[in-house]
PDB file of C-alpha atoms and ligand atoms in Angstrom:
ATOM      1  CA  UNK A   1      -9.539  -4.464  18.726  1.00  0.00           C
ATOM      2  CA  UNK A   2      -7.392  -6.886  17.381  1.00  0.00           C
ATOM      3  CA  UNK A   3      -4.692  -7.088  14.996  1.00  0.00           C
ATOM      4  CA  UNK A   4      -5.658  -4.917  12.038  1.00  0.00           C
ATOM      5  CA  UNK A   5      -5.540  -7.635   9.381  1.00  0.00           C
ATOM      6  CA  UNK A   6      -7.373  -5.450   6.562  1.00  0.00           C
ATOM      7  CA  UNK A   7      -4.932  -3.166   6.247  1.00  0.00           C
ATOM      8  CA  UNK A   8      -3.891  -4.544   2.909  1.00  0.00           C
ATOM      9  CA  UNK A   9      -7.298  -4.656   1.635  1.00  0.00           C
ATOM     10  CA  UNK A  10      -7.691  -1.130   2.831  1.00  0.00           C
ATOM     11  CA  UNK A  11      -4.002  -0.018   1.003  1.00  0.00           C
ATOM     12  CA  UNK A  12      -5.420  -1.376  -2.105  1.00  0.00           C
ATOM     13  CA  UNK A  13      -8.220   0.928  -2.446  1.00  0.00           C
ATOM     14  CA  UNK A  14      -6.235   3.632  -2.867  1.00  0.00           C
ATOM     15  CA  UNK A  15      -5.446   2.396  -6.230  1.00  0.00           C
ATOM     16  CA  UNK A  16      -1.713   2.670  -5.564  1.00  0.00           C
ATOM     17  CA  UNK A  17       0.411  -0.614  -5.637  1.00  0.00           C
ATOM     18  CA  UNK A  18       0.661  -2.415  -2.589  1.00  0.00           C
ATOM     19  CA  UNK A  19       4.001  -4.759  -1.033  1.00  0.00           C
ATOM     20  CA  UNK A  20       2.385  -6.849   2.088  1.00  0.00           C
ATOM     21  CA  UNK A  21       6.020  -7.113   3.902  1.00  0.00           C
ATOM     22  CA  UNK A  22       6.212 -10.943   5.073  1.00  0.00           C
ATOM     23  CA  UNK A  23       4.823 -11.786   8.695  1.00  0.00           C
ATOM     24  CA  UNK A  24       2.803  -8.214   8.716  1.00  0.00           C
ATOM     25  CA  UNK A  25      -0.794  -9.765   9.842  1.00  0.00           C
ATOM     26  CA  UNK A  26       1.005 -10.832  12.856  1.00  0.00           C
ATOM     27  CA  UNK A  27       3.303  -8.133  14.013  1.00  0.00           C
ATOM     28  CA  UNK A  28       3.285  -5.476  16.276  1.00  0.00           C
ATOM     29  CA  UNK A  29       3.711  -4.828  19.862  1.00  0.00           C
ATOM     30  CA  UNK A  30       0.672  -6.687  20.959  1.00  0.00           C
ATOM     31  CA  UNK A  31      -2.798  -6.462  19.089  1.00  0.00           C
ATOM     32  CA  UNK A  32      -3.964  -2.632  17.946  1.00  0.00           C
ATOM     33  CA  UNK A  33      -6.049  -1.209  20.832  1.00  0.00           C
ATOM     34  CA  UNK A  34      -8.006   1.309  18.741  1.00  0.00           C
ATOM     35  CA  UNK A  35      -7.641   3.505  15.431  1.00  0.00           C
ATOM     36  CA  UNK A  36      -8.630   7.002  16.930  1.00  0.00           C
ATOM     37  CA  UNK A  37      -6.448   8.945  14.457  1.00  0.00           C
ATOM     38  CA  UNK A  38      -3.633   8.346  11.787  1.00  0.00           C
ATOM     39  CA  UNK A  39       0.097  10.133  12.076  1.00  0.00           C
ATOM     40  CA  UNK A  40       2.036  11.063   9.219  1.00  0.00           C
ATOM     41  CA  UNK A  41       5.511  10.472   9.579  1.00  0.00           C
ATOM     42  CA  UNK A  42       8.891  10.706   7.212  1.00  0.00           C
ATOM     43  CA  UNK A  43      11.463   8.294   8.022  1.00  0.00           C
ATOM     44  CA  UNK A  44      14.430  10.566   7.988  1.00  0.00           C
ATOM     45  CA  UNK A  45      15.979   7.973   5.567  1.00  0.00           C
ATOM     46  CA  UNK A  46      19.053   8.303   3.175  1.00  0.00           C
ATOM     47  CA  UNK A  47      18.565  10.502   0.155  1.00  0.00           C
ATOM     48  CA  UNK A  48      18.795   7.685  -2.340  1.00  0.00           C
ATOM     49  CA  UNK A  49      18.613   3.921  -1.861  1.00  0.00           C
ATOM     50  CA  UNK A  50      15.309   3.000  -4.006  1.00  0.00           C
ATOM     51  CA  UNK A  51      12.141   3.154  -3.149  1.00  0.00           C
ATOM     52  CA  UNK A  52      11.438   2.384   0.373  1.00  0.00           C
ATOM     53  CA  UNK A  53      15.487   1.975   1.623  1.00  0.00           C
ATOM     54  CA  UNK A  54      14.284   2.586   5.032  1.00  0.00           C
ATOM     55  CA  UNK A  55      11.930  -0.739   5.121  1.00  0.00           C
ATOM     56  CA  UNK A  56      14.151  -2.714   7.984  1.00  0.00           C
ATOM     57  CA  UNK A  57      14.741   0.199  10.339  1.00  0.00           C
ATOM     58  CA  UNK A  58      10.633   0.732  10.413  1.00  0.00           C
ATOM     59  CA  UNK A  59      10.155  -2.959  10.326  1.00  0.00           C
ATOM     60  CA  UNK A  60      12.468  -4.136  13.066  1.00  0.00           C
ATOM     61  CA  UNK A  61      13.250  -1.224  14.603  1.00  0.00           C
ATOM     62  CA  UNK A  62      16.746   0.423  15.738  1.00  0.00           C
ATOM     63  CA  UNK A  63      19.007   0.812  18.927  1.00  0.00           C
ATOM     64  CA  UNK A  64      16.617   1.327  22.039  1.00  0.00           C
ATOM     65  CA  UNK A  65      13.220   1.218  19.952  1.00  0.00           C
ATOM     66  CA  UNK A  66      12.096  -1.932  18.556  1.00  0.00           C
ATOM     67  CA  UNK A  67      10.387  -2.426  15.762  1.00  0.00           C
ATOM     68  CA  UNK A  68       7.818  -2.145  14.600  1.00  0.00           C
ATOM     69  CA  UNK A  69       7.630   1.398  14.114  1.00  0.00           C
ATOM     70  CA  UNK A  70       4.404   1.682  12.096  1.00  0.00           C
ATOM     71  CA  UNK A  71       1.651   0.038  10.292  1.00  0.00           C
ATOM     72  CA  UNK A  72       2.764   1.346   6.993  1.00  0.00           C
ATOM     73  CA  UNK A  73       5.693   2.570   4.386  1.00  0.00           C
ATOM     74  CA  UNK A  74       5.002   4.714   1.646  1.00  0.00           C
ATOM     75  CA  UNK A  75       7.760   4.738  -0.833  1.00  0.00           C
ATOM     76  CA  UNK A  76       8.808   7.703  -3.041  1.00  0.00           C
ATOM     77  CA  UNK A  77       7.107   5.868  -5.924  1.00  0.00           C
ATOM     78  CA  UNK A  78       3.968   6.164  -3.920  1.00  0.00           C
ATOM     79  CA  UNK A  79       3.605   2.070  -3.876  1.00  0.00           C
ATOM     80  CA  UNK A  80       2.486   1.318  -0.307  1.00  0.00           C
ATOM     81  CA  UNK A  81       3.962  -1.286   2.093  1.00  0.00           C
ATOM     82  CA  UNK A  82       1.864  -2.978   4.845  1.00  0.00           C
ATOM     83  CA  UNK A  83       4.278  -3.615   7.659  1.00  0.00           C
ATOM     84  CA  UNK A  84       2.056  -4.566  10.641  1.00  0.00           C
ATOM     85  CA  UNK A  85      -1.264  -5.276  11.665  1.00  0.00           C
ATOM     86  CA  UNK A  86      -0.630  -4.634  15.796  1.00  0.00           C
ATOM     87  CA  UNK A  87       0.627  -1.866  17.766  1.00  0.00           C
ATOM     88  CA  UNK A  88       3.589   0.629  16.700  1.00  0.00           C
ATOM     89  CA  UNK A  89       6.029   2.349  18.238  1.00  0.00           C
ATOM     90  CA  UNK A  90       5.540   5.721  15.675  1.00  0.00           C
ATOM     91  CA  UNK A  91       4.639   8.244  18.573  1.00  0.00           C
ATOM     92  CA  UNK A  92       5.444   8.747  22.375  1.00  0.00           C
ATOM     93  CA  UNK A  93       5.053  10.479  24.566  1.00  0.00           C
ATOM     94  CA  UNK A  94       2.007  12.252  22.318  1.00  0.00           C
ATOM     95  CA  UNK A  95       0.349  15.383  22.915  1.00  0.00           C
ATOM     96  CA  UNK A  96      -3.228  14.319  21.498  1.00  0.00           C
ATOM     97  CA  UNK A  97      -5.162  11.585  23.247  1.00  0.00           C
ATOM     98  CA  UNK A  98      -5.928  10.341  19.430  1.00  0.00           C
ATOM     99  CA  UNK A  99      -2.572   9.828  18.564  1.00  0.00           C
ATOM    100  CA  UNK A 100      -0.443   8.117  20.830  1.00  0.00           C
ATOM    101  CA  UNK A 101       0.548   4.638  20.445  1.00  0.00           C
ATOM    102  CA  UNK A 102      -2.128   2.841  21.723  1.00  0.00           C
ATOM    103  CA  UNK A 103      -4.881   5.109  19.655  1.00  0.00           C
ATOM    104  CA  UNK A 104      -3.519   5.456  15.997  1.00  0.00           C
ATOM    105  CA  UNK A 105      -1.796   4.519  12.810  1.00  0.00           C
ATOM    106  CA  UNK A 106       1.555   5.226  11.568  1.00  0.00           C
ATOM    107  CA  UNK A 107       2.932   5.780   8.167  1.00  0.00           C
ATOM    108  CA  UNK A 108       6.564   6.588   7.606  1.00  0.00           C
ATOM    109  CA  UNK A 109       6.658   7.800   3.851  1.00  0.00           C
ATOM    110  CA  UNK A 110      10.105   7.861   2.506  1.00  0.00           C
ATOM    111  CA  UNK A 111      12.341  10.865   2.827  1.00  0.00           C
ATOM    112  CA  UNK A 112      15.622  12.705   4.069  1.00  0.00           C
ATOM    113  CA  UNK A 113      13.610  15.002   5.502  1.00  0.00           C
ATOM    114  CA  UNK A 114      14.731  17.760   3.615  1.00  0.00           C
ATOM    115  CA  UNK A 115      14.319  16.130  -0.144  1.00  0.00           C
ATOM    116  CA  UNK A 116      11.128  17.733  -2.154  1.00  0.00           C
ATOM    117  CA  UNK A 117       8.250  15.063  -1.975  1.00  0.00           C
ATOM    118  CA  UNK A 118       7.529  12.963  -5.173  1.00  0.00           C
ATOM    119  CA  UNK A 119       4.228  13.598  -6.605  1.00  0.00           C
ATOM    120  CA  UNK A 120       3.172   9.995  -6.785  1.00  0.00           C
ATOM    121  CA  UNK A 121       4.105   9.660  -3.132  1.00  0.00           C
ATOM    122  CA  UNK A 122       2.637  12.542  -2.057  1.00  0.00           C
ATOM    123  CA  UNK A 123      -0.786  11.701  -3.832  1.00  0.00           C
ATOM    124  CA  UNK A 124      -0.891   8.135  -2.290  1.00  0.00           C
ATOM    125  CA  UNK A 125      -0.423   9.397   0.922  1.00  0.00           C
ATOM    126  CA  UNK A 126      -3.494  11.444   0.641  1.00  0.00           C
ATOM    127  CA  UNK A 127      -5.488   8.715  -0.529  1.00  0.00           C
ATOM    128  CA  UNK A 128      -3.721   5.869   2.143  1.00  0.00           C
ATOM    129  CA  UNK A 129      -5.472   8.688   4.954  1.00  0.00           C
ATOM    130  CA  UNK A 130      -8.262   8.955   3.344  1.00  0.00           C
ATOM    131  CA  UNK A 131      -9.010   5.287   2.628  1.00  0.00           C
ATOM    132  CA  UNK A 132      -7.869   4.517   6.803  1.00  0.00           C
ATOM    133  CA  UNK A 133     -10.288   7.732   7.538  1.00  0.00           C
ATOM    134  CA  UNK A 134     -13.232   5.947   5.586  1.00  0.00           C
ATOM    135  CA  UNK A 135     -12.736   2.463   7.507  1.00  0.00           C
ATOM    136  CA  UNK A 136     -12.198   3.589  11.125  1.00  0.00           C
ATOM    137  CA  UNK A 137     -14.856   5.794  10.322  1.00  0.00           C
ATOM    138  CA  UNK A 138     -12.568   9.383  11.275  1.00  0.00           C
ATOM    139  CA  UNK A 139     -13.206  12.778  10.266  1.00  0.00           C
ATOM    140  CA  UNK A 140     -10.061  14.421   8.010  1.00  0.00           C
ATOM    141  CA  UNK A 141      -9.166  16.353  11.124  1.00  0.00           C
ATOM    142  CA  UNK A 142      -8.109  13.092  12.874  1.00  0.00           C
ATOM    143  CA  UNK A 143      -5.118  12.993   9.942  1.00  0.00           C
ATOM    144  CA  UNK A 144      -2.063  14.609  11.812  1.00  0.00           C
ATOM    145  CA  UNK A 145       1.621  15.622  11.402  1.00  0.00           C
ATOM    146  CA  UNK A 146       3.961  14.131  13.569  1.00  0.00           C
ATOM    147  CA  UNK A 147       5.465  17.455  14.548  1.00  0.00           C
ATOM    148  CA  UNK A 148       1.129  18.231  14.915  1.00  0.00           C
ATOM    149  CA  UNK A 149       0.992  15.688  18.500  1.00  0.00           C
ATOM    150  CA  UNK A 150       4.595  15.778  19.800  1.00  0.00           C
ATOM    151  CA  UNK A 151       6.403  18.819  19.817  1.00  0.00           C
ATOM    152  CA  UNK A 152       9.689  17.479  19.394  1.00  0.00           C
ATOM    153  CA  UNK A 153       9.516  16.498  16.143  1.00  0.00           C
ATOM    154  CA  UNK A 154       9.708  18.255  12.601  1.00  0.00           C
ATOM    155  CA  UNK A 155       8.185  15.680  10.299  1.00  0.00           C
ATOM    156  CA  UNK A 156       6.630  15.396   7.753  1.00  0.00           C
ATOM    157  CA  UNK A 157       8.800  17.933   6.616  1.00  0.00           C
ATOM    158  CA  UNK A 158       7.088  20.976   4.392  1.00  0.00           C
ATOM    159  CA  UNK A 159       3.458  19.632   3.887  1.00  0.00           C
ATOM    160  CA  UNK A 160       1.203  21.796   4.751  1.00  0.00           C
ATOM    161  CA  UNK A 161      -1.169  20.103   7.064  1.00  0.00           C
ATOM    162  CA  UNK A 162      -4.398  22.327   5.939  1.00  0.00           C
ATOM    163  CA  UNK A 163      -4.069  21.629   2.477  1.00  0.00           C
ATOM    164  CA  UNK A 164      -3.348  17.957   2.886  1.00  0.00           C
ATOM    165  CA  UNK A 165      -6.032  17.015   5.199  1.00  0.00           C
ATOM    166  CA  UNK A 166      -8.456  19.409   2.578  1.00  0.00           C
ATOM    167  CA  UNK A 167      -7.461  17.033  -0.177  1.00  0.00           C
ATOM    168  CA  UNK A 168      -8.458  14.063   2.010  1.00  0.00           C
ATOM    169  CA  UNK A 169     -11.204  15.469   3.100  1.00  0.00           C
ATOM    170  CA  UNK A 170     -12.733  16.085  -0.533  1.00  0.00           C
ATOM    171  CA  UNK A 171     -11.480  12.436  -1.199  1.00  0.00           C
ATOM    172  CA  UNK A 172     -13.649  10.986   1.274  1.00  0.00           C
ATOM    173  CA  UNK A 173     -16.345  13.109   0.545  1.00  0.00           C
ATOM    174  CA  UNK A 174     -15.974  11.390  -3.278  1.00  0.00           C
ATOM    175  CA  UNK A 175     -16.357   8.216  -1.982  1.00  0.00           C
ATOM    176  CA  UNK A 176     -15.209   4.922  -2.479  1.00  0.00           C
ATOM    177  CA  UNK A 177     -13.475   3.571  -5.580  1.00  0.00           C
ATOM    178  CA  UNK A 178     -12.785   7.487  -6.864  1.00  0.00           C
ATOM    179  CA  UNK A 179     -10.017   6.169  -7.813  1.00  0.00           C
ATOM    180  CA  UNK A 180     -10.670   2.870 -10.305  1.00  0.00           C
ATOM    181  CA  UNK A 181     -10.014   4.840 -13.406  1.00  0.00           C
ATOM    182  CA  UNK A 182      -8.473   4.426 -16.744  1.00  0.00           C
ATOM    183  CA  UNK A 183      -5.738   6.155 -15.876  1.00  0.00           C
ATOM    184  CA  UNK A 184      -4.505   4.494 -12.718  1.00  0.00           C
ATOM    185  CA  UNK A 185      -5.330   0.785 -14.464  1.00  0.00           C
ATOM    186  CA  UNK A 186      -3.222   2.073 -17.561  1.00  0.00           C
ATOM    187  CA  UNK A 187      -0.289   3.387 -15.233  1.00  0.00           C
ATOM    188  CA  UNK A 188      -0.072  -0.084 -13.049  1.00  0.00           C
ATOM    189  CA  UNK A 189       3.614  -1.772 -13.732  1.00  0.00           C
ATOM    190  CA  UNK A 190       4.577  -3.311 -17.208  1.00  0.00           C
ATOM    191  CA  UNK A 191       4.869  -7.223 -16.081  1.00  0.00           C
ATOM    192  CA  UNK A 192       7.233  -9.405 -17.883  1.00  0.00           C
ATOM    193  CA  UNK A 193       8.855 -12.623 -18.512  1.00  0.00           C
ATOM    194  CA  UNK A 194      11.169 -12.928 -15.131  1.00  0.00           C
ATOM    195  CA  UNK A 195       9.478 -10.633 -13.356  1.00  0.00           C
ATOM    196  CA  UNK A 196       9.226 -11.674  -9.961  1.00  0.00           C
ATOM    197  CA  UNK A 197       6.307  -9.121  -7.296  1.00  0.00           C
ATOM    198  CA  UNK A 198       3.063  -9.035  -5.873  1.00  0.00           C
ATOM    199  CA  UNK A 199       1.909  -7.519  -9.156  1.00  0.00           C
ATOM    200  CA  UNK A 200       1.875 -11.049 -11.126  1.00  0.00           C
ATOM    201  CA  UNK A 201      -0.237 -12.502  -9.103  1.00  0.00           C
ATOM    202  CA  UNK A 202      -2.640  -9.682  -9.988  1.00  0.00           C
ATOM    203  CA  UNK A 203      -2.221 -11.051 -13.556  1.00  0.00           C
ATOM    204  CA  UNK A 204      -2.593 -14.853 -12.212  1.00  0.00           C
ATOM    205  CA  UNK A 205      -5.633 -14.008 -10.836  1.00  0.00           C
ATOM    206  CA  UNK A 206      -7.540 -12.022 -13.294  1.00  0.00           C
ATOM    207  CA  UNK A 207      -6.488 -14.344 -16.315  1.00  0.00           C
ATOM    208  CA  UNK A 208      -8.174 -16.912 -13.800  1.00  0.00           C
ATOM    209  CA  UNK A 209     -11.546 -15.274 -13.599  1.00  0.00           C
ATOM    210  CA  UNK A 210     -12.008 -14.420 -17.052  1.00  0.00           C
ATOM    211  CA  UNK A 211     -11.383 -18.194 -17.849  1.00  0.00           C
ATOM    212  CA  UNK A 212      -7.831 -18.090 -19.433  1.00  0.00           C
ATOM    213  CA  UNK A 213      -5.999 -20.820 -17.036  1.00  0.00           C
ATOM    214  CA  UNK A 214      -6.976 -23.859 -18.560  1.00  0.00           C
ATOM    215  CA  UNK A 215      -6.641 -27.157 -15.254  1.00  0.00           C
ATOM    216  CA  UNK A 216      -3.250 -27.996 -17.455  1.00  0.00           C
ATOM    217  CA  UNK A 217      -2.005 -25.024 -15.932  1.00  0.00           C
ATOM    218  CA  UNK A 218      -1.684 -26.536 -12.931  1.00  0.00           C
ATOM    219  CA  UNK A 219      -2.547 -29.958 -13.005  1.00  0.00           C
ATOM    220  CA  UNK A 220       1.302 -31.094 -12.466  1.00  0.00           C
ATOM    221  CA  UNK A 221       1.965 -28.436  -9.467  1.00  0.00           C
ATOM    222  CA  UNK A 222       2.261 -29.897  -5.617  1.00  0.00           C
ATOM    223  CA  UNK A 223       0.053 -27.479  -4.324  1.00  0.00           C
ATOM    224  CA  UNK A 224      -2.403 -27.513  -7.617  1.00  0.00           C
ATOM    225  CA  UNK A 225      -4.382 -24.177  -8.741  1.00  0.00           C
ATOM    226  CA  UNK A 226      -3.796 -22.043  -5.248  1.00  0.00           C
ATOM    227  CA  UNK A 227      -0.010 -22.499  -5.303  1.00  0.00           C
ATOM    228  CA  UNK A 228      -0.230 -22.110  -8.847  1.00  0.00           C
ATOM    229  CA  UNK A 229      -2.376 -18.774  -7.904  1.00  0.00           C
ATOM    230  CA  UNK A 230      -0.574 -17.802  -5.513  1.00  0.00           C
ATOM    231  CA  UNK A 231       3.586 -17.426  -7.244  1.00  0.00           C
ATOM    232  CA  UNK A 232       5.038 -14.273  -8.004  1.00  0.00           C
ATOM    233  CA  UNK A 233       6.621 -15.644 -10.696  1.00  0.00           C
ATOM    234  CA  UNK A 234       5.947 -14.237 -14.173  1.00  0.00           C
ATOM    235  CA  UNK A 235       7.222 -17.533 -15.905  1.00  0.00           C
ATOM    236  CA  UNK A 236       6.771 -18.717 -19.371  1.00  0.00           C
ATOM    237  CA  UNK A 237       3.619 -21.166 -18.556  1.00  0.00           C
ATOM    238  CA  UNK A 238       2.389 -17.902 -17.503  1.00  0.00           C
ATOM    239  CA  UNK A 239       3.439 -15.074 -20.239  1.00  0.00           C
ATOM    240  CA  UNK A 240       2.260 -18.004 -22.892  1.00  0.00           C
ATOM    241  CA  UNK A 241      -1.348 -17.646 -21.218  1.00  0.00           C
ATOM    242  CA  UNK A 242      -1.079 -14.102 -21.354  1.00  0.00           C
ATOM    243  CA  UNK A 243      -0.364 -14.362 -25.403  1.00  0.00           C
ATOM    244  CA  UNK A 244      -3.206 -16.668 -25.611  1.00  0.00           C
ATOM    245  CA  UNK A 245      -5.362 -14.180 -23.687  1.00  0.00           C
ATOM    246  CA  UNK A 246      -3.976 -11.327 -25.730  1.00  0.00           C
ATOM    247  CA  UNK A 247      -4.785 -12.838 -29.275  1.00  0.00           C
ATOM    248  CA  UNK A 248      -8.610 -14.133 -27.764  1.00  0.00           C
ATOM    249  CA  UNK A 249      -8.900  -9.616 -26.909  1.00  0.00           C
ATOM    250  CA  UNK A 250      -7.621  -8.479 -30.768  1.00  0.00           C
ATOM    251  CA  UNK A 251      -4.258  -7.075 -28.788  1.00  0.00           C
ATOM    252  CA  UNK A 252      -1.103  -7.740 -30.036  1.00  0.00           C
ATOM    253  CA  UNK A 253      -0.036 -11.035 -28.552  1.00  0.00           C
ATOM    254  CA  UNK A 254       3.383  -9.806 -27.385  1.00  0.00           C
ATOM    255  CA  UNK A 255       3.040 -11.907 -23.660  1.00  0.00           C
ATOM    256  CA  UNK A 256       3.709  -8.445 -21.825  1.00  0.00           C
ATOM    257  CA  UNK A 257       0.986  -7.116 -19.522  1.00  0.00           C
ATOM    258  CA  UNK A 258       1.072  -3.677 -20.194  1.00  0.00           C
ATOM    259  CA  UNK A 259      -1.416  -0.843 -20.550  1.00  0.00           C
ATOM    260  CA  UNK A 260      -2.586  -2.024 -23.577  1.00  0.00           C
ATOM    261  CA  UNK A 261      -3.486  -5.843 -21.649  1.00  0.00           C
ATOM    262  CA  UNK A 262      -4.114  -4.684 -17.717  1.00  0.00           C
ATOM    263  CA  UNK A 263      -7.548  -2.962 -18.617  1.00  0.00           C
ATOM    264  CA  UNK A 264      -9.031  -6.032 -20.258  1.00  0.00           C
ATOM    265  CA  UNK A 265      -7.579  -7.787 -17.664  1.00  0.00           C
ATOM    266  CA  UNK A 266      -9.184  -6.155 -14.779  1.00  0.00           C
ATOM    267  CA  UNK A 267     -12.694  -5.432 -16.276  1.00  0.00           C
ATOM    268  CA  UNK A 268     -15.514  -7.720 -16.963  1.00  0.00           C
TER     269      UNK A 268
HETATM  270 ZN1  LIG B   1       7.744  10.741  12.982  1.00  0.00          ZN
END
């Protein structure tokens, strides 16, 4: 197998935002052997710190383990970061053949270990195992605590394992794109002037394929439509196309992509 470059793609079908950390299609400790089973981890983090504080230790690693330490974060928002594509150092010495090192996925969600879970964060991490159940083709029972495959450790602290592999379970049995509703397009982050994340190029794109970036756009960039495609920049070229795209819908022509703008935006 090599490195697991969908991951992102995989991430986004949950429905939950997605950060692809820089350099992730190419890191890990060597190229990911095989996806037998998925570990659920918490990182044991400080209490506060934002959403994902924890993102360097899991990334690069810490005294006497290097990083990384798994494929992916889940922050107490629930927004999901794809950290590496190749082997992890989440689980050794492991007590299941599924879930050592060599054989599964890691995701370190965000928490003290003793803090009460988010409900955001706890819902994407259902659907992040259920979406990597559904593409390395794994039954719900191949979803397992930490403290579930070594016997030294206590996370993730407080989930009960039954229940949570139940609710991926009837998640997989719903099948894909359960999750492409109203509501989660009408919750997806207000984007505006300034704004600088992964999120605006959502908008970049979209506006592109419903035929709102007029070759002006870009004409005078270096790198032309894909670079123009491609920033994470919400600048005012951009928020003025939004207006224009706003006022062409009947919606108030305010340049902010909010829930009133992202559902025109991302349907046909
Ligand atoms: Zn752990």
């Amino acid at each position: 197998m090599p490195f697991l470059t969908q991951l992102a793609d995989v991430a986004r079908r949950t429905g939950s935002p997605v950060t692809e950390v820089a350099g992730w299609r190419t890191r890990g400790h060597g190229p990911q052997p095989e996806v037998q089973g998925v570990v659920c981890h918490h990182t044991a983090g400080p209490a506060g710190g934002g959403d994902y504080p924890s993102l360097a230790v899991v990334r690069d690693g810490r005294p006497g383990l290097d990083g990384p330490l798994s494929h992916f974060g889940l922050g107490r928002s629930g927004r999901i970061y794809v950290i590496a594509a190749g082997r992890c150092w989440h689980n050794a010495p492991s007590t299941s053949p599924w879930h050592d090192n060599s054989s599964s996925l890691g995701i370190e969600a965000e928490n003290n270990g003793t803090q009460p879970w988010p409900a955001a964060q706890r819902e994407s991490y259902v659907r992040l195992c259920a979406e990597l159940c559904r593409e390395f083709k794994l039954p719900a029972s191949r979803v397992k605590a930490h403290r579930e495959v070594n016997t030294a450790k206590p996370d993730p602290h407080s989930i009960d394992m039954n229940d949570f592999r139940a609710s991926v379970a009837a998640i997989i049995k719903a099948g894909p794109g359960a999750f492409w509703t109203e509501e989660l397009v009408r919750n997806l982050p207000v984007i505006r002037l300034g704004d600088d994340n992964y999120d605006v190029k959502t908008v970049r794109g979209c506006l592109f394929a419903r035929g709102h970036v007029p070759p002006a756009a870009y004409a005078d960039l270096p790198g032309g439509l894909r670079a123009w495609l491609e920033s994470t920049v919400a600048d005012e070229g951009l928020m003025a196309l939004v207006s224009a795209f706003q006022q062409a819908r009947g919606l108030g022509a305010d340049g902010v992509v909010g829930p009133e703008t992202w559902p025109p935006l991302l349907r046909v």
